[in-house]
């Protein structure tokens, strides 16, 4: 894209009172951003462009802001992709309300890969985080690009799992492309830029706001073949992504959890509504077979017993069996085992440190 055209797109993105659907129509009706600025008042009115936006199109926007944006584009190697571009993600272009303009950092070719969205709770359990990492690693290794929102918790583990497999991942932001949020994911952000892509529909400098994250969820689902909800409570934003997927005709998958875990109730609700219950990576691959025909076979992890370290003591193995997969308090464990409390606490702590137990609201449950 030439510099003048880039500046024109940046100027368009700074015009207030110009709804996404209206800008979408203008883009498809013209051959460039510069041409949109040259449309007559009659043409703009016919396209349902409001008076305020028409005034801005005639008089222009703050050129200092446009130049500042242009310098950021050059400095951070940001690419602008209008919906009319042949490089625009094909599936995303099909949804009811595609972003008129995408800002992208990273490898554009990643957008051509078959993609699977993976989302879940920001406050994920240890088991939820482990599932997110493992499923993402195996699916990325099978040839899928993993799409998520770079939030803390499940999203972060999904991106990390894909990167660990040497695969591709896409982070869809609820901020401007030049804003890293949450800040603690800065290193992850840079890794995704190097091994995948970071995208946003928001103008540069757009700060995080709760209302923007549900809006970006339609992009996460829209550019993907399906959405896998790893772990979600009933009020989780992940359910918004799942609902978007259903409305867009995408596959919806959900990993179940304990009936006593409030963090799994959102997944259980989705399964009741028709989402496919997922226990293994092969459950997802079965629905999406054909999209990665040349991919290497998925190497799933073995069952729970094989995941337990071979050097566990007999008492530790027995304790794992007693605890099971539903939360149980330390007092209940003491009653069941009749072991001294200080010995029991030491064993539980050791198993938790090895990642074999998860503490949920003061109770313990197995993660494998």
Short mmCIF file of C-alpha atoms in Angstrom, two decimals:
data_model
loop_
_atom_site.label_atom_id
_atom_site.label_comp_id
_atom_site.label_asym_id
_atom_site.label_seq_id
_atom_site.Cartn_x
_atom_site.Cartn_y
_atom_site.Cartn_z
CA UNK A 1 0.00 0.00 0.00
CA UNK A 2 1.37 3.41 -0.99
CA UNK A 3 2.01 6.08 1.63
CA UNK A 4 -0.77 8.41 0.45
CA UNK A 5 -3.30 5.59 0.50
CA UNK A 6 -2.15 4.59 3.99
CA UNK A 7 -2.63 8.16 5.18
CA UNK A 8 -6.11 8.19 3.63
CA UNK A 9 -7.11 5.02 5.51
CA UNK A 10 -5.73 6.44 8.74
CA UNK A 11 -7.71 9.63 8.17
CA UNK A 12 -10.89 7.63 7.55
CA UNK A 13 -10.38 5.71 10.77
CA UNK A 14 -10.32 9.00 12.69
CA UNK A 15 -13.69 10.25 11.43
CA UNK A 16 -16.32 10.06 14.20
CA UNK A 17 -20.01 9.38 13.52
CA UNK A 18 -19.13 7.03 10.66
CA UNK A 19 -20.71 3.65 11.52
CA UNK A 20 -18.86 0.47 10.59
CA UNK A 21 -21.61 -0.73 8.25
CA UNK A 22 -21.64 2.60 6.41
CA UNK A 23 -17.87 2.62 6.02
CA UNK A 24 -18.08 -0.98 4.82
CA UNK A 25 -20.48 0.08 2.03
CA UNK A 26 -18.26 3.00 1.06
CA UNK A 27 -15.19 0.76 0.82
CA UNK A 28 -16.95 -1.76 -1.40
CA UNK A 29 -18.37 1.02 -3.61
CA UNK A 30 -14.98 2.62 -4.28
CA UNK A 31 -11.52 1.51 -5.29
CA UNK A 32 -9.51 3.33 -2.62
CA UNK A 33 -9.72 5.34 0.58
CA UNK A 34 -8.73 8.47 -1.32
CA UNK A 35 -11.75 8.02 -3.58
CA UNK A 36 -14.08 8.01 -0.57
CA UNK A 37 -12.90 11.54 0.30
CA UNK A 38 -13.82 12.62 -3.25
CA UNK A 39 -17.43 11.40 -3.19
CA UNK A 40 -20.10 14.05 -3.70
CA UNK A 41 -22.62 15.06 -1.05
CA UNK A 42 -25.30 13.27 -3.06
CA UNK A 43 -23.29 10.02 -3.12
CA UNK A 44 -22.50 10.24 0.58
CA UNK A 45 -26.14 10.89 1.46
CA UNK A 46 -27.21 7.94 -0.69
CA UNK A 47 -24.75 5.79 1.28
CA UNK A 48 -26.43 7.02 4.52
CA UNK A 49 -23.40 8.99 5.69
CA UNK A 50 -24.57 11.44 8.37
CA UNK A 51 -24.09 15.20 8.28
CA UNK A 52 -21.27 15.25 10.85
CA UNK A 53 -19.29 12.58 9.03
CA UNK A 54 -19.89 14.31 5.67
CA UNK A 55 -18.51 17.54 7.10
CA UNK A 56 -15.36 15.72 8.27
CA UNK A 57 -14.95 14.09 4.87
CA UNK A 58 -15.18 17.48 3.16
CA UNK A 59 -13.03 19.44 5.59
CA UNK A 60 -10.60 16.68 6.48
CA UNK A 61 -9.38 15.44 9.86
CA UNK A 62 -6.54 16.59 12.08
CA UNK A 63 -3.49 16.10 9.85
CA UNK A 64 -1.18 16.09 12.87
CA UNK A 65 -2.99 13.05 14.25
CA UNK A 66 -2.82 11.35 10.85
CA UNK A 67 0.94 11.97 10.62
CA UNK A 68 1.43 10.68 14.14
CA UNK A 69 -0.50 7.52 13.21
CA UNK A 70 1.53 7.18 10.02
CA UNK A 71 4.81 7.33 11.95
CA UNK A 72 3.53 4.63 14.31
CA UNK A 73 2.60 2.47 11.32
CA UNK A 74 6.11 2.78 9.94
CA UNK A 75 7.87 2.34 13.27
CA UNK A 76 5.92 -0.75 14.32
CA UNK A 77 5.55 -2.25 10.82
CA UNK A 78 1.76 -2.16 11.02
CA UNK A 79 -0.20 -3.26 7.97
CA UNK A 80 -3.65 -1.92 7.08
CA UNK A 81 -6.10 -4.32 5.49
CA UNK A 82 -9.46 -3.00 4.21
CA UNK A 83 -12.34 -5.41 3.75
CA UNK A 84 -11.98 -5.02 -0.03
CA UNK A 85 -8.46 -6.48 0.01
CA UNK A 86 -7.85 -9.96 -1.39
CA UNK A 87 -5.65 -10.59 1.68
CA UNK A 88 -8.54 -9.98 4.10
CA UNK A 89 -9.50 -13.19 5.99
CA UNK A 90 -12.07 -14.94 3.81
CA UNK A 91 -14.24 -16.30 6.63
CA UNK A 92 -14.29 -12.97 8.43
CA UNK A 93 -15.47 -11.24 5.27
CA UNK A 94 -18.56 -13.48 5.27
CA UNK A 95 -19.97 -12.41 8.66
CA UNK A 96 -22.81 -9.94 9.01
CA UNK A 97 -20.66 -7.13 10.39
CA UNK A 98 -17.00 -7.53 9.28
CA UNK A 99 -14.51 -4.87 10.40
CA UNK A 100 -14.12 -2.36 7.54
CA UNK A 101 -10.42 -2.03 8.32
CA UNK A 102 -7.96 -4.27 10.14
CA UNK A 103 -4.66 -3.19 11.67
CA UNK A 104 -2.15 -6.04 11.68
CA UNK A 105 1.29 -6.71 13.12
CA UNK A 106 3.04 -9.91 12.13
CA UNK A 107 2.75 -12.38 9.27
CA UNK A 108 -0.20 -11.81 6.94
CA UNK A 109 0.04 -15.36 5.57
CA UNK A 110 -1.14 -16.67 8.96
CA UNK A 111 -4.59 -15.29 8.11
CA UNK A 112 -4.86 -17.84 5.29
CA UNK A 113 -4.41 -20.84 7.58
CA UNK A 114 -7.42 -22.83 8.83
CA UNK A 115 -8.14 -21.26 12.21
CA UNK A 116 -9.71 -22.44 15.43
CA UNK A 117 -10.70 -20.02 18.18
CA UNK A 118 -9.98 -21.00 21.78
CA UNK A 119 -11.36 -18.91 24.63
CA UNK A 120 -12.11 -19.17 28.32
CA UNK A 121 -11.98 -17.64 31.76
CA UNK A 122 -9.52 -14.93 32.75
CA UNK A 123 -9.42 -16.52 36.20
CA UNK A 124 -8.83 -20.04 34.99
CA UNK A 125 -8.18 -22.94 37.29
CA UNK A 126 -4.90 -24.83 37.08
CA UNK A 127 -6.70 -27.61 35.20
CA UNK A 128 -8.30 -25.11 32.82
CA UNK A 129 -4.97 -23.51 32.05
CA UNK A 130 -3.34 -26.89 31.49
CA UNK A 131 -6.14 -27.95 29.13
CA UNK A 132 -5.86 -24.70 27.21
CA UNK A 133 -2.11 -25.11 26.72
CA UNK A 134 -2.30 -28.79 25.75
CA UNK A 135 -5.22 -28.48 23.33
CA UNK A 136 -3.67 -25.42 21.67
CA UNK A 137 -0.29 -27.13 21.36
CA UNK A 138 -1.75 -30.25 19.76
CA UNK A 139 -4.14 -28.38 17.45
CA UNK A 140 -1.44 -25.97 16.33
CA UNK A 141 0.82 -28.94 15.72
CA UNK A 142 -1.92 -30.41 13.52
CA UNK A 143 -1.88 -27.31 11.31
CA UNK A 144 -4.51 -25.02 12.82
CA UNK A 145 -3.83 -21.39 13.63
CA UNK A 146 -5.07 -20.75 17.17
CA UNK A 147 -7.11 -17.55 17.52
CA UNK A 148 -7.71 -15.99 20.93
CA UNK A 149 -7.94 -12.65 22.71
CA UNK A 150 -4.62 -12.43 24.64
CA UNK A 151 -6.46 -11.97 27.94
CA UNK A 152 -5.07 -13.45 31.12
CA UNK A 153 -5.95 -17.02 32.00
CA UNK A 154 -7.14 -19.37 29.27
CA UNK A 155 -6.37 -17.02 26.34
CA UNK A 156 -2.76 -16.62 27.44
CA UNK A 157 -2.28 -20.38 27.76
CA UNK A 158 -3.83 -20.96 24.32
CA UNK A 159 -1.36 -18.61 22.67
CA UNK A 160 1.54 -20.13 24.61
CA UNK A 161 0.52 -23.65 23.67
CA UNK A 162 0.43 -22.78 19.97
CA UNK A 163 3.82 -21.07 20.19
CA UNK A 164 5.29 -24.05 22.06
CA UNK A 165 4.26 -26.30 19.17
CA UNK A 166 6.08 -24.04 16.71
CA UNK A 167 2.67 -23.31 15.21
CA UNK A 168 0.80 -20.13 14.43
CA UNK A 169 -1.47 -18.05 16.62
CA UNK A 170 -3.50 -14.86 16.17
CA UNK A 171 -4.33 -12.44 18.98
CA UNK A 172 -7.40 -10.25 18.43
CA UNK A 173 -7.22 -7.11 20.55
CA UNK A 174 -9.91 -5.00 22.18
CA UNK A 175 -7.55 -2.03 22.03
CA UNK A 176 -5.55 -0.22 19.38
CA UNK A 177 -2.84 -2.33 17.73
CA UNK A 178 -0.20 -0.21 19.47
CA UNK A 179 -1.58 -0.87 22.97
CA UNK A 180 -0.44 -4.00 24.81
CA UNK A 181 -3.16 -5.10 27.22
CA UNK A 182 -2.79 -6.57 29.73
CA UNK A 183 0.67 -5.08 30.19
CA UNK A 184 2.06 -8.24 31.75
CA UNK A 185 1.54 -9.98 28.37
CA UNK A 186 4.01 -7.70 26.58
CA UNK A 187 6.51 -10.51 26.04
CA UNK A 188 3.74 -12.79 24.77
CA UNK A 189 2.56 -9.99 22.45
CA UNK A 190 6.01 -9.74 20.86
CA UNK A 191 6.26 -13.52 20.52
CA UNK A 192 2.93 -13.64 18.70
CA UNK A 193 4.06 -10.86 16.33
CA UNK A 194 7.14 -12.95 15.50
CA UNK A 195 5.34 -16.28 15.10
CA UNK A 196 1.84 -15.26 14.08
CA UNK A 197 -0.18 -12.05 13.97
CA UNK A 198 -1.81 -9.50 16.24
CA UNK A 199 -4.88 -7.76 14.81
CA UNK A 200 -7.31 -5.02 15.82
CA UNK A 201 -10.16 -3.08 14.25
CA UNK A 202 -9.72 -0.11 16.59
CA UNK A 203 -7.80 3.05 15.68
CA UNK A 204 -4.34 3.35 17.15
CA UNK A 205 -4.19 4.65 20.66
CA UNK A 206 -7.57 3.14 21.59
CA UNK A 207 -7.40 2.27 25.29
CA UNK A 208 -9.00 -0.82 26.87
CA UNK A 209 -12.67 -0.41 27.79
CA UNK A 210 -15.12 -3.13 28.87
CA UNK A 211 -17.51 -2.35 26.00
CA UNK A 212 -14.86 -3.01 23.35
CA UNK A 213 -14.06 -6.60 24.29
CA UNK A 214 -17.48 -8.10 23.43
CA UNK A 215 -17.25 -6.28 20.10
CA UNK A 216 -13.90 -7.90 19.25
CA UNK A 217 -15.33 -11.34 20.10
CA UNK A 218 -17.23 -11.45 16.79
CA UNK A 219 -13.83 -11.22 15.04
CA UNK A 220 -12.36 -14.09 17.08
CA UNK A 221 -15.24 -16.36 16.05
CA UNK A 222 -15.73 -14.85 12.61
CA UNK A 223 -12.26 -15.67 11.30
CA UNK A 224 -12.37 -19.22 12.70
CA UNK A 225 -13.90 -22.52 11.64
CA UNK A 226 -15.10 -23.06 15.17
CA UNK A 227 -14.77 -21.96 18.79
CA UNK A 228 -13.53 -24.19 21.62
CA UNK A 229 -14.58 -22.91 25.05
CA UNK A 230 -12.05 -24.36 27.48
CA UNK A 231 -13.44 -23.16 30.81
CA UNK A 232 -16.15 -20.58 31.47
CA UNK A 233 -18.54 -19.48 34.19
CA UNK A 234 -22.12 -18.52 33.37
CA UNK A 235 -21.23 -14.81 33.17
CA UNK A 236 -18.02 -15.32 31.18
CA UNK A 237 -17.36 -13.20 28.11
CA UNK A 238 -16.41 -16.46 26.40
CA UNK A 239 -20.11 -17.23 26.09
CA UNK A 240 -20.46 -14.07 23.99
CA UNK A 241 -17.85 -15.47 21.61
CA UNK A 242 -19.72 -18.78 21.52
CA UNK A 243 -22.99 -17.00 20.78
CA UNK A 244 -21.32 -15.06 17.95
CA UNK A 245 -20.04 -18.36 16.57
CA UNK A 246 -23.53 -19.87 16.60
CA UNK A 247 -24.96 -16.82 14.83
CA UNK A 248 -22.17 -17.00 12.24
CA UNK A 249 -22.76 -20.69 11.58
CA UNK A 250 -19.47 -21.83 13.13
CA UNK A 251 -18.86 -24.99 15.13
CA UNK A 252 -18.96 -24.64 18.92
CA UNK A 253 -17.06 -26.98 21.22
CA UNK A 254 -16.89 -27.05 25.02
CA UNK A 255 -14.78 -28.93 27.56
CA UNK A 256 -16.86 -30.09 30.54
CA UNK A 257 -15.73 -29.91 34.14
CA UNK A 258 -16.93 -30.85 37.58
CA UNK A 259 -20.59 -30.16 38.35
CA UNK A 260 -19.34 -28.54 41.57
CA UNK A 261 -17.05 -26.09 39.77
CA UNK A 262 -18.80 -22.78 39.01
CA UNK A 263 -16.06 -22.09 36.48
CA UNK A 264 -17.38 -24.92 34.29
CA UNK A 265 -21.08 -24.05 34.34
CA UNK A 266 -20.80 -21.90 31.21
CA UNK A 267 -19.37 -24.86 29.29
CA UNK A 268 -22.13 -27.12 30.60
CA UNK A 269 -24.75 -24.61 29.45
CA UNK A 270 -23.24 -24.55 25.96
CA UNK A 271 -23.30 -28.35 25.80
CA UNK A 272 -27.00 -28.31 26.77
CA UNK A 273 -27.56 -25.84 23.91
CA UNK A 274 -25.92 -28.13 21.36
CA UNK A 275 -22.19 -27.47 21.58
CA UNK A 276 -20.06 -30.57 21.03
CA UNK A 277 -18.72 -32.05 24.25
CA UNK A 278 -14.93 -32.31 23.96
CA UNK A 279 -12.81 -34.73 25.97
CA UNK A 280 -9.82 -34.95 23.65
CA UNK A 281 -8.23 -33.19 20.69
CA UNK A 282 -9.57 -35.90 18.40
CA UNK A 283 -13.13 -34.77 19.21
CA UNK A 284 -12.32 -31.41 17.60
CA UNK A 285 -10.36 -32.92 14.72
CA UNK A 286 -13.27 -35.22 13.89
CA UNK A 287 -15.54 -32.23 13.21
CA UNK A 288 -12.92 -30.28 11.27
CA UNK A 289 -11.33 -33.14 9.33
CA UNK A 290 -10.30 -32.20 5.83
CA UNK A 291 -9.08 -28.72 6.74
CA UNK A 292 -5.60 -29.95 7.63
CA UNK A 293 -5.24 -33.00 5.44
CA UNK A 294 -1.46 -32.78 5.22
CA UNK A 295 -0.92 -32.17 8.92
CA UNK A 296 1.05 -34.63 11.04
CA UNK A 297 -1.03 -36.90 13.28
CA UNK A 298 -2.17 -35.42 16.57
CA UNK A 299 -0.15 -36.82 19.46
CA UNK A 300 -2.52 -36.61 22.40
CA UNK A 301 -1.33 -37.01 25.92
CA UNK A 302 -2.04 -40.31 27.60
CA UNK A 303 -4.61 -40.87 30.32
CA UNK A 304 -4.42 -39.61 33.85
CA UNK A 305 -2.41 -42.50 35.24
CA UNK A 306 0.30 -42.09 32.60
CA UNK A 307 0.58 -38.38 33.36
CA UNK A 308 1.37 -38.99 37.01
CA UNK A 309 5.12 -38.96 37.61
CA UNK A 310 6.63 -42.40 38.04
CA UNK A 311 8.54 -41.29 41.14
CA UNK A 312 5.39 -40.63 43.20
CA UNK A 313 5.26 -42.48 46.48
CA UNK A 314 2.51 -45.01 47.04
CA UNK A 315 0.87 -42.70 49.60
CA UNK A 316 0.80 -39.83 47.08
CA UNK A 317 -0.84 -42.04 44.46
CA UNK A 318 -3.39 -43.21 47.00
CA UNK A 319 -4.15 -39.61 47.99
CA UNK A 320 -4.75 -38.65 44.34
CA UNK A 321 -7.26 -41.49 44.02
CA UNK A 322 -9.02 -40.42 47.22
CA UNK A 323 -9.25 -36.76 46.18
CA UNK A 324 -10.72 -37.40 42.74
CA UNK A 325 -12.00 -34.70 40.40
CA UNK A 326 -14.54 -32.99 42.65
CA UNK A 327 -13.38 -30.37 45.18
CA UNK A 328 -12.79 -31.76 48.66
CA UNK A 329 -11.68 -29.85 51.76
CA UNK A 330 -8.58 -30.68 53.75
CA UNK A 331 -10.76 -31.57 56.76
CA UNK A 332 -12.76 -34.07 54.69
CA UNK A 333 -9.53 -35.58 53.43
CA UNK A 334 -8.29 -35.97 56.98
CA UNK A 335 -11.49 -37.80 57.91
CA UNK A 336 -11.25 -40.08 54.88
CA UNK A 337 -7.60 -40.97 55.35
CA UNK A 338 -7.24 -40.71 59.13
CA UNK A 339 -3.69 -39.49 58.52
CA UNK A 340 -2.03 -36.89 60.77
CA UNK A 341 -2.94 -33.40 59.55
CA UNK A 342 0.67 -32.24 59.21
CA UNK A 343 1.48 -35.27 57.00
CA UNK A 344 -1.64 -34.70 54.90
CA UNK A 345 -0.88 -31.00 54.37
CA UNK A 346 2.69 -31.85 53.31
CA UNK A 347 1.45 -34.40 50.76
CA UNK A 348 -1.23 -32.09 49.36
CA UNK A 349 1.28 -29.26 49.04
CA UNK A 350 3.76 -31.51 47.23
CA UNK A 351 1.11 -32.69 44.75
CA UNK A 352 -0.09 -29.13 44.17
CA UNK A 353 3.46 -27.96 43.44
CA UNK A 354 3.79 -30.73 40.85
CA UNK A 355 0.63 -29.50 39.13
CA UNK A 356 -1.33 -32.64 39.99
CA UNK A 357 -3.80 -30.86 42.29
CA UNK A 358 -5.70 -27.61 41.96
CA UNK A 359 -6.98 -25.53 44.87
CA UNK A 360 -10.54 -24.34 44.19
CA UNK A 361 -12.11 -22.05 46.83
CA UNK A 362 -10.09 -23.69 49.59
CA UNK A 363 -10.77 -27.25 48.42
CA UNK A 364 -8.62 -29.58 46.32
CA UNK A 365 -9.23 -31.56 43.15
CA UNK A 366 -7.16 -33.53 40.67
CA UNK A 367 -5.99 -31.87 37.49
CA UNK A 368 -5.05 -35.11 35.70
#
